[in-house]
Coordinates of C-alpha atoms in Angstrom, one line a residue:
M1 CA -17.5 36.6 15.3
R2 CA -17.4 33.0 15.3
N3 CA -14.0 31.6 16.3
N4 CA -13.2 29.9 13.0
L5 CA -13.6 33.2 11.2
I6 CA -9.9 33.6 10.1
L7 CA -9.3 29.9 9.1
L8 CA -12.6 30.2 7.2
V9 CA -11.6 33.2 5.4
I10 CA -8.4 31.9 4.7
A11 CA -9.4 28.5 3.3
L12 CA -12.1 30.2 1.1
L13 CA -10.6 33.3 -0.1
V14 CA -6.9 33.5 -0.2
G15 CA -6.2 32.1 -3.5
A16 CA -9.3 33.1 -5.7
I17 CA -9.9 36.6 -4.2
Y18 CA -6.2 37.5 -4.0
F19 CA -5.7 36.8 -7.7
S20 CA -8.8 38.4 -8.8
Y21 CA -7.9 41.4 -6.7
Q22 CA -4.7 41.7 -8.7
L23 CA -6.7 41.8 -12.1
V24 CA -9.2 44.3 -11.1
H25 CA -7.4 46.4 -8.5
P26 CA -4.2 47.6 -10.4
A27 CA -1.6 49.9 -8.5
A28 CA -2.2 53.6 -8.7
P29 CA -0.8 55.2 -12.1
T30 CA 2.6 56.2 -11.8
S31 CA 1.5 59.9 -12.4
Q32 CA -1.7 61.5 -12.3
A33 CA -2.7 65.4 -12.8
F34 CA -5.9 67.0 -11.6
I35 CA -6.4 70.1 -13.5
N36 CA -8.7 73.1 -13.9
G37 CA -10.1 72.3 -10.2
N38 CA -11.1 74.0 -7.2
V39 CA -8.8 72.5 -4.7
L40 CA -9.5 72.9 -0.9
T41 CA -6.2 71.7 0.4
M42 CA -7.3 72.0 4.2
D43 CA -3.6 72.9 5.2
A44 CA -3.0 75.2 8.1
S45 CA -4.1 78.3 6.1
N46 CA -6.9 76.8 4.3
S47 CA -5.1 77.6 1.0
R48 CA -6.7 76.8 -2.3
A49 CA -5.1 75.6 -5.7
Q50 CA -5.9 74.9 -9.1
A51 CA -4.3 71.4 -9.8
V52 CA -2.5 68.9 -8.1
L53 CA 0.2 66.0 -9.2
L54 CA 0.5 62.7 -7.9
K55 CA 3.4 60.4 -8.2
G56 CA 2.0 56.6 -7.4
N57 CA -0.1 57.0 -4.1
I58 CA 1.7 60.3 -2.9
I59 CA 0.8 63.9 -3.6
S60 CA 3.9 65.3 -5.4
A61 CA 3.0 68.8 -6.2
I62 CA 0.1 71.4 -5.7
G63 CA -0.3 74.8 -7.7
T64 CA -1.9 76.2 -10.8
N65 CA -2.4 74.8 -14.1
D66 CA 0.8 76.6 -15.2
T67 CA 3.1 75.2 -12.5
I68 CA 1.9 71.6 -12.9
Q69 CA 2.0 71.4 -16.4
P70 CA 5.8 71.2 -16.9
L71 CA 5.6 68.3 -14.6
I72 CA 3.2 66.3 -16.9
D73 CA 4.7 63.8 -19.1
D74 CA 3.5 61.1 -21.5
N75 CA 2.7 58.7 -18.7
T76 CA 0.7 61.1 -16.7
V77 CA -3.1 60.3 -16.6
I78 CA -4.7 63.7 -16.8
H79 CA -8.2 64.4 -15.0
D80 CA -9.9 67.6 -16.0
L81 CA -12.1 68.7 -13.1
Q82 CA -13.9 71.3 -15.0
G83 CA -14.2 73.6 -12.1
K84 CA -15.1 70.7 -9.5
T85 CA -13.9 70.8 -6.2
L86 CA -11.2 68.4 -5.1
I87 CA -10.7 67.8 -1.2
P88 CA -8.9 65.3 1.0
G89 CA -10.9 62.0 1.5
F90 CA -13.1 62.1 4.4
I91 CA -12.0 60.3 7.7
D92 CA -14.5 58.9 9.9
A93 CA -13.8 60.3 13.4
H94 CA -16.0 57.7 15.0
G95 CA -18.0 54.7 13.5
H96 CA -18.3 51.1 13.7
F97 CA -17.5 49.8 10.4
P98 CA -18.8 47.5 8.7
G99 CA -21.7 47.7 10.9
S100 CA -23.7 49.5 8.1
G101 CA -23.4 46.3 6.2
M102 CA -25.9 44.5 8.8
A103 CA -28.7 46.0 6.8
A104 CA -28.1 43.1 4.5
L105 CA -28.6 40.5 7.2
S106 CA -31.6 42.0 9.4
V107 CA -34.6 43.5 9.3
D108 CA -34.7 47.3 9.0
L109 CA -37.0 48.9 11.7
N110 CA -36.0 52.6 11.4
S111 CA -38.5 55.2 11.6
P112 CA -38.7 58.4 9.3
P113 CA -36.3 60.1 8.4
I114 CA -34.2 57.0 8.0
G115 CA -36.9 54.3 7.5
K116 CA -40.4 53.8 7.1
I117 CA -41.7 52.2 10.5
S118 CA -44.5 54.2 12.4
N119 CA -46.0 51.8 14.7
M120 CA -46.0 48.2 16.5
G121 CA -48.0 46.6 13.9
E122 CA -45.4 47.5 11.3
I123 CA -42.5 46.1 13.2
I124 CA -44.2 42.8 13.6
D125 CA -45.1 43.0 10.0
A126 CA -41.7 43.3 8.9
L127 CA -40.4 40.7 11.3
Q128 CA -42.8 38.0 10.2
Q129 CA -42.0 38.8 6.6
H130 CA -38.4 38.3 7.1
A131 CA -39.0 35.2 9.1
T132 CA -40.6 33.5 5.9
S133 CA -37.1 33.1 4.7
I134 CA -35.5 32.1 7.8
P135 CA -35.3 28.3 9.0
K136 CA -37.1 27.6 12.4
G137 CA -34.8 28.0 15.3
E138 CA -32.5 30.7 13.6
W139 CA -31.9 34.1 15.0
I140 CA -33.9 37.0 13.6
L141 CA -32.2 40.4 14.1
G142 CA -34.1 43.9 14.0
I143 CA -32.2 46.9 13.8
G144 CA -32.9 50.7 14.3
Y145 CA -36.4 50.8 16.0
D146 CA -36.9 53.8 18.1
D147 CA -39.5 53.8 20.8
S148 CA -40.0 57.6 21.0
L149 CA -41.0 57.7 17.2
L150 CA -43.6 54.8 17.3
A151 CA -47.2 55.8 17.7
E152 CA -47.4 53.9 20.7
H153 CA -44.2 55.6 22.2
R154 CA -43.0 52.6 24.0
H155 CA -40.4 49.5 23.1
P156 CA -41.9 46.5 21.9
T157 CA -42.2 43.6 24.6
R158 CA -41.1 40.2 24.8
K159 CA -44.6 38.8 24.9
E160 CA -45.5 40.5 21.6
L161 CA -42.3 39.1 19.9
D162 CA -43.0 35.4 21.4
L163 CA -46.5 35.5 20.1
A164 CA -45.5 36.9 16.5
L165 CA -42.4 34.8 16.1
P166 CA -42.7 31.7 18.4
D167 CA -40.2 29.7 16.3
H168 CA -37.1 31.8 16.5
P169 CA -34.9 33.7 18.9
V170 CA -35.4 37.4 18.4
F171 CA -33.3 40.6 19.1
L172 CA -34.4 44.1 18.2
W173 CA -31.4 46.6 18.5
H174 CA -32.5 49.9 19.6
I175 CA -31.5 52.9 17.2
S176 CA -29.1 54.2 20.0
G177 CA -27.2 51.0 20.1
H178 CA -27.5 50.9 23.8
M179 CA -30.3 48.7 24.3
G180 CA -32.6 46.0 22.9
V181 CA -35.5 43.9 23.3
A182 CA -35.3 40.1 23.3
N183 CA -38.1 37.4 23.1
S184 CA -38.3 34.5 25.7
A185 CA -36.1 32.1 23.3
A186 CA -33.5 34.9 23.1
L187 CA -33.4 35.4 26.9
I188 CA -33.5 31.5 27.4
A189 CA -30.2 31.3 24.9
A190 CA -28.4 33.9 27.1
G191 CA -29.4 32.3 30.2
V192 CA -31.5 35.3 31.6
D193 CA -34.5 34.9 33.7
E194 CA -36.5 36.8 36.5
S195 CA -34.0 35.8 38.9
S196 CA -30.9 37.2 37.0
P197 CA -29.4 40.2 38.9
N198 CA -29.0 43.4 37.0
P199 CA -25.4 43.4 35.7
E200 CA -23.1 46.4 36.6
G201 CA -23.8 49.3 34.4
G202 CA -27.4 47.6 32.9
V203 CA -30.7 46.9 33.7
Y204 CA -33.0 43.7 33.2
A205 CA -36.4 45.7 32.7
K206 CA -39.3 44.1 34.5
D207 CA -43.0 44.8 34.8
S208 CA -45.0 45.7 37.8
N209 CA -45.4 41.8 38.4
G210 CA -41.6 41.5 38.3
Q211 CA -41.6 39.6 34.8
L212 CA -39.1 40.4 32.3
T213 CA -40.4 42.9 29.7
G214 CA -37.7 41.8 27.3
L215 CA -36.1 45.2 27.3
L216 CA -32.1 45.1 28.0
E217 CA -30.3 48.4 28.9
E218 CA -26.7 48.8 28.3
N219 CA -24.6 46.0 29.7
A220 CA -27.6 43.8 30.2
A221 CA -28.0 43.6 26.5
M222 CA -24.5 42.2 25.9
A223 CA -25.1 38.6 26.0
V224 CA -28.2 38.5 23.9
Q225 CA -26.6 40.9 21.5
A226 CA -23.6 38.7 21.0
L227 CA -25.6 35.5 20.3
A228 CA -27.6 37.5 17.7
M229 CA -24.9 39.0 15.9
D230 CA -22.7 35.9 15.9
F231 CA -22.3 36.2 12.3
S232 CA -20.8 33.4 10.1
V233 CA -17.9 34.3 7.8
F234 CA -20.2 34.6 4.9
D235 CA -22.3 37.1 6.5
F236 CA -19.2 39.0 7.7
L237 CA -17.9 39.3 4.0
T238 CA -21.5 40.5 3.1
M239 CA -21.0 43.2 5.5
I240 CA -17.8 44.1 4.5
Q241 CA -18.8 44.2 0.8
S242 CA -21.9 46.6 1.4
A243 CA -20.3 48.8 4.0
S244 CA -17.2 49.5 1.8
K245 CA -19.3 50.3 -1.0
E246 CA -21.3 52.6 0.9
Y247 CA -18.6 54.4 2.5
A248 CA -16.6 54.8 -0.9
S249 CA -19.7 56.3 -2.7
V250 CA -19.9 59.1 0.1
G251 CA -16.1 60.0 -0.1
V252 CA -14.8 58.0 3.0
T253 CA -11.2 57.1 2.7
T254 CA -10.5 56.2 6.4
A255 CA -13.3 54.1 8.1
Q256 CA -13.2 53.4 11.7
S257 CA -14.3 50.5 13.8
G258 CA -14.6 51.6 17.3
A259 CA -14.7 49.1 20.4
I260 CA -13.7 46.0 18.7
E261 CA -12.1 42.6 19.8
G262 CA -9.2 40.9 18.5
K263 CA -10.7 38.3 16.3
I264 CA -12.6 41.1 14.5
T265 CA -9.3 42.9 14.0
Q266 CA -7.9 39.9 12.6
G267 CA -10.7 39.5 10.3
L268 CA -10.8 43.2 9.3
A269 CA -6.9 43.1 8.5
L270 CA -7.2 40.0 6.5
A271 CA -9.9 41.4 4.4
N272 CA -8.0 44.6 4.0
T273 CA -5.1 42.6 2.9
L274 CA -7.0 40.8 0.4
G275 CA -8.4 43.8 -1.0
L276 CA -11.9 43.5 0.2
I277 CA -11.6 47.0 1.9
P278 CA -10.4 49.6 -0.2
Q279 CA -10.3 52.2 2.6
R280 CA -7.8 52.7 5.3
L281 CA -9.0 51.5 8.7
E282 CA -8.8 53.0 12.1
L283 CA -9.3 50.2 14.6
W284 CA -10.2 50.9 18.3
P285 CA -10.0 48.1 20.6
I286 CA -12.7 47.7 23.3
F287 CA -11.1 48.2 26.8
N288 CA -12.2 45.1 28.6
T289 CA -11.2 42.4 25.9
M290 CA -8.7 43.4 23.4
G291 CA -7.7 46.4 25.4
T292 CA -6.6 43.7 28.3
E293 CA -4.7 41.6 25.9
L294 CA -2.8 44.6 24.7
L295 CA -1.9 45.4 28.2
D296 CA -0.6 42.0 29.1
G297 CA 1.2 41.5 25.7
S298 CA -1.0 38.7 24.3
F299 CA -2.0 40.5 21.4
N300 CA 0.6 42.2 19.2
T301 CA -0.5 45.2 17.1
N302 CA 2.8 44.9 14.9
D303 CA 1.2 41.9 13.1
F304 CA -1.5 44.0 11.6
E305 CA -0.4 47.5 11.2
N306 CA 0.6 49.0 7.9
D307 CA -0.5 52.0 5.8
K308 CA -4.0 50.8 5.4
I309 CA -4.5 49.6 9.1
H310 CA -3.9 51.5 12.3
I311 CA -4.8 50.4 15.6
G312 CA -5.4 53.4 17.8
A313 CA -7.4 54.5 20.6
I314 CA -8.7 52.1 23.6
K315 CA -12.4 52.7 23.7
I316 CA -14.1 52.9 27.0
I317 CA -18.0 53.2 27.2
A318 CA -18.8 55.4 30.3
D319 CA -22.6 55.8 29.9
G320 CA -25.4 55.3 27.6
S321 CA -27.6 57.2 25.1
I322 CA -29.6 60.4 25.8
Q323 CA -32.5 59.4 23.7
G324 CA -32.4 56.0 25.4
Y325 CA -32.7 57.6 28.8
T326 CA -29.3 55.8 30.0
G327 CA -27.2 58.9 29.3
Y328 CA -25.8 60.0 32.9
L329 CA -26.7 63.5 33.5
K330 CA -25.8 66.1 36.1
E331 CA -29.5 67.3 36.3
P332 CA -32.7 65.1 35.6
Y333 CA -34.1 64.6 32.2
Y334 CA -36.7 67.2 31.1
V335 CA -39.5 64.7 30.8
P336 CA -39.2 62.2 34.0
Y337 CA -38.5 58.7 33.1
H338 CA -41.3 56.4 34.5
N339 CA -42.4 59.5 36.3
D340 CA -39.2 59.7 38.4
A341 CA -38.3 63.6 38.6
S342 CA -34.9 62.8 39.9
Y343 CA -33.9 60.4 37.4
R344 CA -30.4 61.1 35.8
G345 CA -29.4 58.1 34.0
Y346 CA -26.6 56.1 35.5
P347 CA -23.0 55.3 34.5
R348 CA -22.2 52.2 32.6
V349 CA -18.6 51.7 34.3
P350 CA -18.5 52.5 38.2
T351 CA -16.3 55.6 38.9
A352 CA -13.4 53.7 40.8
E353 CA -13.4 51.3 37.8
L354 CA -13.2 53.9 35.1
N355 CA -10.4 55.5 37.0
R356 CA -8.4 52.4 37.1
W357 CA -8.9 51.6 33.6
V358 CA -8.0 55.1 32.3
E359 CA -4.9 54.9 34.6
D360 CA -3.7 51.5 33.4
F361 CA -4.0 52.5 29.7
H362 CA -2.7 56.1 30.2
R363 CA 0.4 54.8 32.1
A364 CA 0.9 52.2 29.4
G365 CA 1.0 55.0 26.7
Y366 CA -2.2 54.2 25.0
Q367 CA -4.6 57.1 23.8
I368 CA -8.0 56.6 25.1
A369 CA -11.3 57.3 23.6
I370 CA -14.2 57.2 26.1
H371 CA -17.8 57.4 25.3
G372 CA -19.6 60.0 27.2
N373 CA -23.0 61.7 26.4
G374 CA -24.2 63.0 29.6
D375 CA -22.5 65.9 31.6
A376 CA -22.1 63.8 34.8
A377 CA -20.4 61.1 32.8
I378 CA -18.3 63.7 31.1
D379 CA -17.3 65.1 34.4
D380 CA -16.1 61.4 35.7
I381 CA -14.1 61.1 32.4
L382 CA -12.3 64.2 33.0
T383 CA -11.6 63.3 36.4
A384 CA -10.3 60.0 35.6
I385 CA -8.0 61.5 33.0
E386 CA -6.9 64.4 35.3
L387 CA -6.0 61.8 37.9
A388 CA -4.2 59.8 35.6
Q389 CA -2.3 62.5 34.1
Q390 CA -1.2 63.6 37.8
Q391 CA 0.1 60.1 38.6
Y392 CA 1.8 59.7 35.2
P393 CA 2.2 62.9 33.2
R394 CA 2.4 62.6 29.5
E395 CA 2.8 65.2 26.5
D396 CA 0.2 65.2 23.8
S397 CA -1.9 62.2 24.9
R398 CA -4.9 63.4 22.8
H399 CA -7.3 61.5 24.8
I400 CA -10.8 61.7 23.2
I401 CA -14.3 62.0 24.5
I402 CA -16.7 60.5 22.1
H403 CA -20.0 62.1 21.2
A404 CA -19.8 64.8 24.3
Q405 CA -23.2 65.5 23.4
M406 CA -24.2 67.6 26.5
A407 CA -20.7 68.9 27.3
R408 CA -21.1 72.2 29.3
E409 CA -18.8 75.3 28.8
D410 CA -16.9 74.6 32.0
Q411 CA -16.1 71.1 30.8
L412 CA -14.7 72.6 27.4
D413 CA -12.3 74.5 29.3
K414 CA -11.2 71.5 31.3
M415 CA -10.8 69.5 28.1
K416 CA -8.6 72.3 26.7
T417 CA -6.5 72.5 29.9
L418 CA -5.9 68.5 29.9
G419 CA -5.3 68.2 26.2
V420 CA -8.6 66.2 25.7
T421 CA -10.4 66.5 22.6
P422 CA -14.3 65.9 21.9
S423 CA -15.6 64.2 18.9
F424 CA -19.0 65.5 18.6
F425 CA -22.1 63.6 17.1
V426 CA -23.4 66.9 15.8
A427 CA -26.1 65.0 13.5
H428 CA -28.0 64.4 16.6
T429 CA -29.4 68.0 15.9
Y430 CA -31.2 66.5 12.8
Y431 CA -32.2 63.2 14.1
W432 CA -33.2 63.7 17.8
G433 CA -33.1 67.3 17.9
D434 CA -36.8 67.8 18.4
R435 CA -37.1 65.3 20.9
H436 CA -34.1 66.3 22.8
R437 CA -35.7 69.8 23.0
D438 CA -39.3 68.6 23.8
I439 CA -38.6 65.4 25.9
F440 CA -35.1 64.6 26.9
M441 CA -33.1 67.6 27.6
G442 CA -35.3 70.7 27.5
P443 CA -35.1 73.8 25.2
E444 CA -32.2 75.3 27.0
R445 CA -29.8 72.1 27.3
A446 CA -31.0 71.0 23.9
A447 CA -29.6 74.2 22.2
Q448 CA -26.2 73.4 23.7
M449 CA -25.8 69.7 22.5
S450 CA -22.7 69.2 20.3
P451 CA -21.3 72.6 21.2
T452 CA -18.8 72.9 18.2
A453 CA -19.0 76.8 18.2
S454 CA -18.1 77.0 21.7
A455 CA -15.2 74.7 21.3
L456 CA -14.1 76.5 18.2
A457 CA -14.2 80.0 20.1
K458 CA -12.1 78.3 23.0
E459 CA -9.7 77.0 20.2
L460 CA -10.2 73.6 21.5
P461 CA -9.6 71.0 18.6
F462 CA -12.6 68.7 17.8
T463 CA -14.1 66.5 15.1
I464 CA -17.5 65.5 14.2
H465 CA -18.9 62.0 13.2
L466 CA -21.8 60.0 12.5
D467 CA -21.4 57.0 14.6
T468 CA -22.6 54.8 11.7
P469 CA -24.4 52.4 11.8
V470 CA -26.7 54.3 14.3
V471 CA -27.4 57.0 11.4
P472 CA -26.3 56.5 7.7
M473 CA -22.9 57.2 6.6
D474 CA -22.8 60.6 4.8
P475 CA -20.1 63.1 5.6
L476 CA -21.4 65.9 3.7
F477 CA -24.7 65.5 5.3
L478 CA -22.8 65.6 8.5
V479 CA -21.0 68.9 7.6
W480 CA -24.6 70.2 6.6
T481 CA -25.8 69.4 10.2
A482 CA -23.0 71.1 11.7
V483 CA -23.5 74.3 9.6
N484 CA -27.2 74.6 9.7
R485 CA -28.3 72.7 13.0
L486 CA -31.8 71.9 11.8
S487 CA -33.9 69.2 13.2
S488 CA -35.8 66.7 10.8
S489 CA -38.9 68.8 11.5
G490 CA -37.0 72.2 10.1
A491 CA -36.4 73.6 13.5
V492 CA -33.3 75.2 14.5
I493 CA -31.5 73.6 17.4
G494 CA -29.1 75.9 19.0
A495 CA -28.5 78.7 16.2
E496 CA -25.5 80.0 18.1
Q497 CA -23.5 76.6 17.9
R498 CA -23.5 76.7 14.1
I499 CA -20.1 76.7 12.5
A500 CA -18.9 77.7 9.1
P501 CA -18.6 75.2 6.4
I502 CA -14.8 75.3 6.3
N503 CA -14.6 74.5 9.9
A504 CA -17.0 71.7 9.5
L505 CA -15.0 70.2 6.7
R506 CA -11.8 70.4 8.7
A507 CA -13.6 68.2 11.3
V508 CA -14.0 65.4 8.9
T509 CA -10.5 65.8 7.2
I510 CA -7.6 67.3 8.7
D511 CA -8.8 67.7 12.2
A512 CA -9.9 64.1 12.1
A513 CA -6.6 63.0 11.2
W514 CA -4.8 65.0 13.9
Q515 CA -7.1 63.4 16.5
I516 CA -5.9 60.2 15.7
F517 CA -2.1 60.9 15.3
Q518 CA -2.2 60.7 11.4
E519 CA -1.9 64.2 10.5
Q520 CA 1.6 63.7 8.8
T521 CA 0.0 61.2 6.3
R522 CA -3.6 62.2 5.6
G523 CA -6.3 64.9 6.0
S524 CA -4.9 67.5 3.6
I525 CA -3.7 68.1 0.4
E526 CA 0.0 68.7 0.9
I527 CA 3.2 67.5 -0.7
G528 CA 4.2 64.1 0.8
K529 CA 0.8 63.2 2.1
L530 CA -1.0 60.0 0.8
A531 CA -3.3 60.7 -2.2
D532 CA -6.7 60.3 -0.4
L533 CA -8.8 62.4 -2.3
V534 CA -12.4 63.2 -3.1
I535 CA -13.9 65.1 -6.2
L536 CA -17.2 67.0 -5.2
S537 CA -19.8 68.4 -7.6
A538 CA -19.7 71.7 -5.8
D539 CA -17.8 73.7 -3.3
P540 CA -19.5 73.3 0.1
T541 CA -17.8 76.5 1.4
T542 CA -19.5 78.7 -1.4
Q543 CA -22.8 76.9 -1.8
A544 CA -25.7 78.3 0.2
P545 CA -25.6 76.3 3.3
E546 CA -28.9 74.7 3.3
T547 CA -27.7 73.0 -0.1
I548 CA -24.5 71.4 1.1
K549 CA -26.4 68.2 1.8
D550 CA -27.1 68.1 -1.8
I551 CA -23.7 68.2 -3.1
Q552 CA -22.5 65.0 -4.7
V553 CA -19.4 62.9 -4.3
E554 CA -18.2 62.3 -8.0
Q555 CA -15.1 60.1 -7.4
T556 CA -13.1 58.9 -4.3
L557 CA -9.5 57.9 -4.4
V558 CA -7.4 56.0 -1.7
G559 CA -3.7 56.2 -2.5
G560 CA -4.2 57.3 -6.0
I561 CA -6.5 54.3 -6.9
T562 CA -10.1 55.3 -7.8
I563 CA -12.4 53.3 -5.6
F564 CA -15.8 55.1 -6.5
D565 CA -16.6 57.0 -9.8
R566 CA -20.2 58.3 -10.1
K567 CA -20.0 57.8 -13.9
K568 CA -19.4 54.1 -13.8

């Protein structure tokens, strides 16, 4: 984000937007009653109720119509649910808000089932069409391409982009978020050429002649990505507006922005204060920038935290993406990468360095969330946490492994022993399940990806997430994937890892709140908790499992204030 972000936002928005916000976003009604409903409380016993009473932004009473009726007065706003289901608001256990808003600023290069791109020609056509509205010299950003779904089964190349878009620096961000392709102008802008050594935890891909292909893996992509995504304040506001609206429409009441820096934190905090973001925010600092500022005391979280903003776990990225062949595995990939039958991916952070970072943050009392897809990376993560815990014992640290895609049974056992919790990207079964089975992992390992049932059987707490903008934000669809484990082709990916709808719902409500130390304030419908609620058109626990994804969010409330109403 450009350095003048906060000053520009203040100058342009404080007055007009603040007063507009006061007019169109009133405080929650003094009293509200939801009656004639099917209330899934998500409390410890998964109890159900018929009616709920709110006082301002807090849940005041829960019970039957008869028990709530005497508490209703002339000032109470009554919502007749007419049998619809009321549940706690969905909590994004891991994502990158407002990243989905980039769709308004970039070229959509997703293939089905998300987008429409099927081959290289369509990528070029989409980019060239977008370029007609972009002044020469300005960056063009494409997002979501997937080489394994293109007819050519390869990444675009620098030369193709140079030929098609000679007047712009171009960066195409892979759907994994862990790599991308740059044209020559973009590489020059980032100071990258054939003599540039591979950075630690990254690769500048080259052809057989030693020439850069444009493909930048992991840490090698960071410099170009930063330039391509150096959004203006107006772009940032567009992203926020788009993402907030999207999240509200699918029932998200707590959005997460994982792996962020200080200036983004400041921008999101101000936008939230001004009412531009109706959701609560869970912000996770990236370890090697904002994280170091927290360690040395140069960034004070007290300046930003309130009931709408929580600055939580420190995010570390230990490896890459399975579908990008950069996830770090104990055993080689099923289909060899570049004909190398021994290839297992690689760590993004060297082992000794990972151990040091984990020790530093653990010793300082921070919760840590570490990205780990491959089981070799998960081994390294668990070792680092174990070493830190041995040196500096802490009770209830709740460190998190993000994605935990290929976690083995023995690793789940060790997570439980260490008090570590996984957050599974279980929607992989839909978006990449067929290719994990046939290309990346093979049938046996693919069936065990995102092992939610195994974790449940071991009584290991876990959450599930979508990693938006990697895939669209839709918590009910996420629940559907955990319950059905169907790929986009309709194949079952690991039937034995299916879980019941109530367990999947807990993983996006109360368990997601618990994982970030917010279980006392949200995640369930209980007296004294914040009135973050969602009304659904049907009950996911009684619907046919295959229809859960078709249930609609009718209304979303944050602190008793409606932020989405399908009828309006």
